[in-house]
């Protein structure tokens, strides 16, 4: 396969996976009320308990049920009234709706996603939330359908690890940010060296279809795209124990690989800035 064919195959697999996830949310008549969100059940160590009730109260239940991120970028990013925010891979729209409330009616929150079913769900959630300063765009994060220098803050929640062309994503993020604009995303990061086969199994457990970046690689790619003031702050470090059942199914003994893996896979908050001239 050529590298373009590999990228296309990754994109199709991701689209299919998240299209089905959106349809599952639409099919589930989940009418809970404000509470701590746990999208794949309270036991899910990656997506559970990312948002607290004070933040999500008043948002549609379907937006919370579709939350498939691994962090909470809106809690960590500083958003000010009047700013323009773009969420890369917005899914059911939870972070876009939260951002829209923070930037207020003089600001705007865009969500960008390539999966039709997720966009339909997100637009439905926008209607239910009655937020006018929101727009969901169809497109790929490798080719952002916005002009240069249009956005104050880029957020994203567990999406860049799904891209088969992370350099391109970071270049595009840099292009659409205004000078001085902030990059503030949650993503899965690997800290230190892990043997390739073990790394792949753990990444599949986390759901990193295209592979997570090693922390140093992430920093280097951000710097190569032009970003400055790069920071990587771990928010949740995964335990081998959490992946035990998944690894056993793949024929991997969790205890045997623990020394190579423990403490190395994490969700992190990644911050950077587009330098002002
Ligand atoms: C892990 S989910 C995260 C959704 C959302 N950020 C959240 O926190 O719930 C990934 C989302 O990113 C979208 N996505 C993945 N790769 C993409 C790409 N290359 N371009 C646009 N959207 C993408 C998927 O369709 C899916 O909705």
Short mmCIF file of C-alpha atoms and ligand atoms in Angstrom, two decimals:
data_model
loop_
_atom_site.label_atom_id
_atom_site.label_comp_id
_atom_site.label_asym_id
_atom_site.label_seq_id
_atom_site.Cartn_x
_atom_site.Cartn_y
_atom_site.Cartn_z
CA UNK A 1 0.00 0.00 0.00
CA UNK A 2 1.22 3.53 -0.74
CA UNK A 3 1.28 6.05 2.10
CA UNK A 4 -1.78 7.78 0.59
CA UNK A 5 -3.65 4.47 0.51
CA UNK A 6 -2.74 3.85 4.17
CA UNK A 7 -4.04 7.33 5.11
CA UNK A 8 -7.29 6.68 3.19
CA UNK A 9 -7.73 3.32 4.90
CA UNK A 10 -7.21 4.89 8.35
CA UNK A 11 -9.71 7.64 7.56
CA UNK A 12 -12.35 5.16 6.37
CA UNK A 13 -11.89 3.01 9.46
CA UNK A 14 -12.20 6.04 11.78
CA UNK A 15 -15.29 7.31 9.91
CA UNK A 16 -16.95 3.93 10.17
CA UNK A 17 -16.14 3.55 13.88
CA UNK A 18 -17.46 7.00 14.85
CA UNK A 19 -20.43 6.82 12.47
CA UNK A 20 -21.54 3.74 14.37
CA UNK A 21 -20.86 5.40 17.73
CA UNK A 22 -23.13 8.32 16.72
CA UNK A 23 -25.90 5.96 15.60
CA UNK A 24 -25.69 4.12 18.95
CA UNK A 25 -26.25 7.40 20.81
CA UNK A 26 -29.15 8.35 18.54
CA UNK A 27 -30.72 4.89 19.11
CA UNK A 28 -30.38 5.06 22.91
CA UNK A 29 -33.21 6.85 24.64
CA UNK A 30 -31.05 8.12 27.47
CA UNK A 31 -32.93 10.74 29.39
CA UNK A 32 -30.71 11.26 32.43
CA UNK A 33 -30.26 14.63 34.06
CA UNK A 34 -27.28 16.71 35.14
CA UNK A 35 -24.59 14.49 36.56
CA UNK A 36 -21.02 13.46 36.17
CA UNK A 37 -20.55 12.16 32.66
CA UNK A 38 -19.38 8.65 31.96
CA UNK A 39 -19.98 7.96 28.31
CA UNK A 40 -18.98 4.30 27.99
CA UNK A 41 -19.97 3.23 31.47
CA UNK A 42 -18.44 4.23 34.74
CA UNK A 43 -15.69 1.64 34.37
CA UNK A 44 -14.23 3.13 31.17
CA UNK A 45 -10.85 4.44 32.27
CA UNK A 46 -10.41 6.67 29.21
CA UNK A 47 -13.68 8.53 28.60
CA UNK A 48 -15.34 8.45 32.03
CA UNK A 49 -15.65 11.34 34.49
CA UNK A 50 -14.07 13.98 32.28
CA UNK A 51 -16.67 16.66 32.91
CA UNK A 52 -18.25 17.74 36.14
CA UNK A 53 -21.91 18.46 36.58
CA UNK A 54 -21.49 22.19 37.12
CA UNK A 55 -20.00 22.42 33.62
CA UNK A 56 -22.44 20.25 31.71
CA UNK A 57 -25.72 21.09 33.44
CA UNK A 58 -28.17 22.34 30.83
CA UNK A 59 -26.48 20.60 27.89
CA UNK A 60 -28.43 17.91 25.97
CA UNK A 61 -27.94 14.42 27.38
CA UNK A 62 -27.08 13.15 23.88
CA UNK A 63 -24.09 15.52 23.70
CA UNK A 64 -22.76 14.05 26.94
CA UNK A 65 -23.59 10.48 25.93
CA UNK A 66 -21.57 10.99 22.73
CA UNK A 67 -18.55 12.26 24.63
CA UNK A 68 -15.67 10.13 23.39
CA UNK A 69 -12.76 12.31 24.34
CA UNK A 70 -9.93 11.57 26.75
CA UNK A 71 -9.72 14.98 28.44
CA UNK A 72 -11.58 18.22 28.96
CA UNK A 73 -9.87 20.90 26.86
CA UNK A 74 -12.48 23.54 27.66
CA UNK A 75 -11.70 23.27 31.38
CA UNK A 76 -7.99 23.78 30.75
CA UNK A 77 -8.06 26.29 27.90
CA UNK A 78 -8.63 29.91 28.82
CA UNK A 79 -11.51 31.17 26.71
CA UNK A 80 -12.66 34.78 26.79
CA UNK A 81 -15.92 36.40 25.69
CA UNK A 82 -15.83 37.36 22.01
CA UNK A 83 -13.22 34.76 20.98
CA UNK A 84 -13.48 32.36 18.03
CA UNK A 85 -12.87 28.71 18.93
CA UNK A 86 -12.44 25.73 16.61
CA UNK A 87 -12.81 22.13 17.83
CA UNK A 88 -10.98 19.62 15.63
CA UNK A 89 -13.03 16.39 15.45
CA UNK A 90 -16.03 17.73 17.33
CA UNK A 91 -18.05 14.48 17.48
CA UNK A 92 -21.41 14.97 19.24
CA UNK A 93 -20.38 18.56 19.98
CA UNK A 94 -19.94 18.64 23.76
CA UNK A 95 -16.77 20.75 23.73
CA UNK A 96 -18.18 23.09 21.07
CA UNK A 97 -21.30 23.75 23.15
CA UNK A 98 -19.23 24.29 26.29
CA UNK A 99 -16.94 26.69 24.39
CA UNK A 100 -19.90 28.57 22.91
CA UNK A 101 -21.20 29.27 26.41
CA UNK A 102 -17.75 30.53 27.45
CA UNK A 103 -17.16 32.85 24.48
CA UNK A 104 -20.73 34.17 24.64
CA UNK A 105 -22.91 35.74 21.94
CA UNK A 106 -20.11 38.00 20.66
CA UNK A 107 -17.86 34.98 20.12
CA UNK A 108 -18.26 31.85 18.01
CA UNK A 109 -17.52 28.14 18.35
CA UNK A 110 -16.92 26.00 15.27
CA UNK A 111 -16.91 22.20 15.31
CA UNK A 112 -15.21 20.35 12.46
CA UNK A 113 -15.89 16.68 11.79
CA UNK A 114 -15.77 14.39 8.77
CA UNK A 115 -18.42 11.87 9.89
CA UNK A 116 -21.97 12.63 8.69
CA UNK A 117 -23.67 10.78 11.55
CA UNK A 118 -21.67 12.74 14.15
CA UNK A 119 -22.44 16.04 12.41
CA UNK A 120 -26.17 15.21 12.39
CA UNK A 121 -26.03 14.41 16.12
CA UNK A 122 -24.02 17.56 16.88
CA UNK A 123 -26.45 19.80 14.96
CA UNK A 124 -29.37 18.22 16.80
CA UNK A 125 -27.57 18.89 20.11
CA UNK A 126 -26.98 22.50 19.10
CA UNK A 127 -30.72 22.94 18.50
CA UNK A 128 -31.54 21.43 21.89
CA UNK A 129 -28.96 23.67 23.59
CA UNK A 130 -30.40 26.69 21.73
CA UNK A 131 -26.98 28.19 21.07
CA UNK A 132 -26.83 30.51 18.07
CA UNK A 133 -23.07 31.15 18.13
CA UNK A 134 -22.21 27.60 17.00
CA UNK A 135 -21.47 26.22 13.54
CA UNK A 136 -20.62 22.62 12.68
CA UNK A 137 -18.52 22.25 9.53
CA UNK A 138 -18.03 19.10 7.50
CA UNK A 139 -14.42 18.41 6.61
CA UNK A 140 -11.13 16.87 7.56
CA UNK A 141 -8.75 18.20 10.14
CA UNK A 142 -5.98 17.73 7.55
CA UNK A 143 -7.66 20.36 5.32
CA UNK A 144 -9.54 22.78 7.59
CA UNK A 145 -12.27 24.62 5.66
CA UNK A 146 -11.54 28.04 7.19
CA UNK A 147 -9.39 30.96 5.99
CA UNK A 148 -5.93 31.79 7.31
CA UNK A 149 -5.75 33.61 10.65
CA UNK A 150 -9.44 33.18 11.49
CA UNK A 151 -9.41 31.52 14.92
CA UNK A 152 -8.28 32.57 18.42
CA UNK A 153 -8.19 29.11 20.01
CA UNK A 154 -7.98 25.57 18.65
CA UNK A 155 -9.26 22.84 20.92
CA UNK A 156 -9.56 19.12 20.26
CA UNK A 157 -10.34 16.09 22.37
CA UNK A 158 -8.64 12.82 21.53
CA UNK A 159 -8.71 13.24 17.76
CA UNK A 160 -5.22 14.12 16.53
CA UNK A 161 -4.03 10.62 17.50
CA UNK A 162 -6.58 9.28 14.96
CA UNK A 163 -5.00 11.10 12.02
CA UNK A 164 -2.74 9.35 9.55
CA UNK A 165 -1.11 12.72 8.75
CA UNK A 166 -0.41 14.53 12.02
CA UNK A 167 2.11 16.95 10.44
CA UNK A 168 -0.59 18.19 8.10
CA UNK A 169 -3.08 18.60 10.99
CA UNK A 170 -0.62 20.73 12.96
CA UNK A 171 0.25 22.82 9.87
CA UNK A 172 -3.44 23.44 9.25
CA UNK A 173 -4.06 24.34 12.90
CA UNK A 174 -1.20 26.85 12.69
CA UNK A 175 -2.55 28.31 9.42
CA UNK A 176 -6.08 29.02 10.68
CA UNK A 177 -4.94 30.50 14.02
CA UNK A 178 -4.57 34.24 14.33
CA UNK A 179 -1.07 35.47 15.28
CA UNK A 180 -0.86 34.98 19.04
CA UNK A 181 -3.61 32.32 18.83
CA UNK A 182 -3.59 29.32 21.19
CA UNK A 183 -3.51 25.59 20.56
CA UNK A 184 -5.07 23.81 23.58
CA UNK A 185 -5.89 20.16 22.99
CA UNK A 186 -6.32 16.93 24.89
CA UNK A 187 -4.71 13.93 23.25
CA UNK A 188 -3.13 10.57 23.99
CA UNK A 189 0.64 10.74 24.32
CA UNK A 190 3.30 8.09 24.89
CA UNK A 191 6.13 9.04 27.22
CA UNK A 192 9.37 7.17 26.51
CA UNK A 193 10.21 4.15 24.39
CA UNK A 194 7.84 1.16 24.19
CA UNK A 195 8.54 -1.90 21.97
CA UNK A 196 6.50 -1.55 18.74
CA UNK A 197 4.27 -4.62 19.07
CA UNK A 198 3.36 -3.90 22.69
CA UNK A 199 2.78 -0.25 21.85
CA UNK A 200 0.33 -1.19 19.10
CA UNK A 201 -1.72 -3.43 21.41
CA UNK A 202 -2.02 -0.76 24.09
CA UNK A 203 -2.86 1.89 21.47
CA UNK A 204 -5.65 -0.31 20.13
CA UNK A 205 -7.03 -0.66 23.65
CA UNK A 206 -7.03 3.13 24.04
CA UNK A 207 -8.56 3.50 20.55
CA UNK A 208 -5.63 5.25 18.85
CA UNK A 209 -6.36 3.89 15.38
CA UNK A 210 -3.43 5.70 13.74
CA UNK A 211 -1.07 5.61 16.72
CA UNK A 212 -0.28 8.12 19.44
CA UNK A 213 2.76 10.36 19.26
CA UNK A 214 5.64 10.06 21.67
CA UNK A 215 5.86 13.25 23.74
CA UNK A 216 9.15 14.39 22.18
CA UNK A 217 7.77 13.74 18.66
CA UNK A 218 4.65 15.77 19.48
CA UNK A 219 6.78 18.70 20.66
CA UNK A 220 9.03 18.45 17.57
CA UNK A 221 6.08 18.36 15.18
CA UNK A 222 4.46 21.37 16.85
CA UNK A 223 7.74 23.28 16.64
CA UNK A 224 8.18 22.28 12.98
CA UNK A 225 4.68 23.63 12.23
CA UNK A 226 5.79 26.98 13.74
CA UNK A 227 4.35 26.80 17.26
CA UNK A 228 6.11 28.23 20.33
CA UNK A 229 5.57 27.95 24.11
CA UNK A 230 4.88 24.22 23.83
CA UNK A 231 3.76 22.41 27.01
CA UNK A 232 2.65 18.82 27.57
CA UNK A 233 0.83 18.21 30.87
CA UNK A 234 -0.37 14.68 31.74
CA UNK A 235 -4.01 14.62 32.90
CA UNK A 236 -4.62 10.86 33.23
CA UNK A 237 -2.01 8.09 33.18
CA UNK A 238 -3.33 4.65 32.13
CA UNK A 239 -2.65 1.49 34.10
CA UNK A 240 -1.83 -1.87 32.53
CA UNK A 241 -4.42 -3.34 34.88
CA UNK A 242 -7.18 -1.38 33.13
CA UNK A 243 -6.28 -3.05 29.83
CA UNK A 244 -5.89 -6.56 31.27
CA UNK A 245 -9.02 -8.11 29.70
CA UNK A 246 -8.38 -6.51 26.29
CA UNK A 247 -4.73 -7.62 26.26
CA UNK A 248 -5.66 -11.16 27.35
CA UNK A 249 -8.00 -11.43 24.34
CA UNK A 250 -5.07 -10.45 22.12
CA UNK A 251 -2.99 -13.20 23.76
CA UNK A 252 -0.82 -10.75 25.72
CA UNK A 253 0.10 -11.31 29.36
CA UNK A 254 -0.44 -7.95 31.06
CA UNK A 255 1.95 -8.78 33.91
CA UNK A 256 4.75 -9.64 31.48
CA UNK A 257 4.53 -6.33 29.61
CA UNK A 258 3.81 -4.16 32.66
CA UNK A 259 7.43 -3.01 33.15
CA UNK A 260 7.55 -1.77 29.51
CA UNK A 261 4.19 0.00 29.64
CA UNK A 262 3.30 1.20 33.14
CA UNK A 263 3.17 4.98 33.37
CA UNK A 264 3.97 5.52 29.68
CA UNK A 265 0.52 5.94 28.07
CA UNK A 266 -1.42 8.99 29.10
CA UNK A 267 -3.98 11.59 28.20
CA UNK A 268 -2.29 14.94 28.22
CA UNK A 269 -3.19 18.57 27.77
CA UNK A 270 -1.03 20.05 25.04
CA UNK A 271 -0.63 23.80 24.83
CA UNK A 272 1.21 25.91 22.26
CA UNK A 273 1.01 29.37 20.75
CA UNK A 274 1.29 30.79 17.24
CA UNK A 275 3.88 33.54 17.69
CA UNK A 276 2.63 37.08 17.22
CA UNK A 277 4.70 39.05 14.67
C1 LIG B 1 -12.70 10.21 19.74
S1 LIG B 1 -14.02 11.05 18.93
C2 LIG B 1 -13.96 12.55 19.84
C3 LIG B 1 -15.18 13.38 19.65
C4 LIG B 1 -15.23 14.64 20.51
N1 LIG B 1 -14.04 15.44 20.38
C5 LIG B 1 -15.44 14.28 21.97
O1 LIG B 1 -14.64 14.66 22.81
O2 LIG B 1 -16.42 13.61 22.26
C6 LIG B 1 -13.28 11.46 17.38
C7 LIG B 1 -14.12 12.34 16.44
O3 LIG B 1 -13.22 12.92 15.50
C8 LIG B 1 -13.70 12.74 14.19
N2 LIG B 1 -12.51 12.60 13.32
C9 LIG B 1 -11.53 11.69 13.43
N3 LIG B 1 -10.58 11.88 12.51
C10 LIG B 1 -10.97 12.98 11.79
C11 LIG B 1 -10.41 13.69 10.69
N4 LIG B 1 -9.26 13.30 10.14
N5 LIG B 1 -11.07 14.77 10.22
C12 LIG B 1 -12.25 15.17 10.77
N6 LIG B 1 -12.84 14.52 11.81
C13 LIG B 1 -12.21 13.44 12.31
C14 LIG B 1 -14.55 11.49 14.25
O4 LIG B 1 -15.53 11.49 13.21
C15 LIG B 1 -15.16 11.59 15.64
O5 LIG B 1 -16.37 12.29 15.64
#
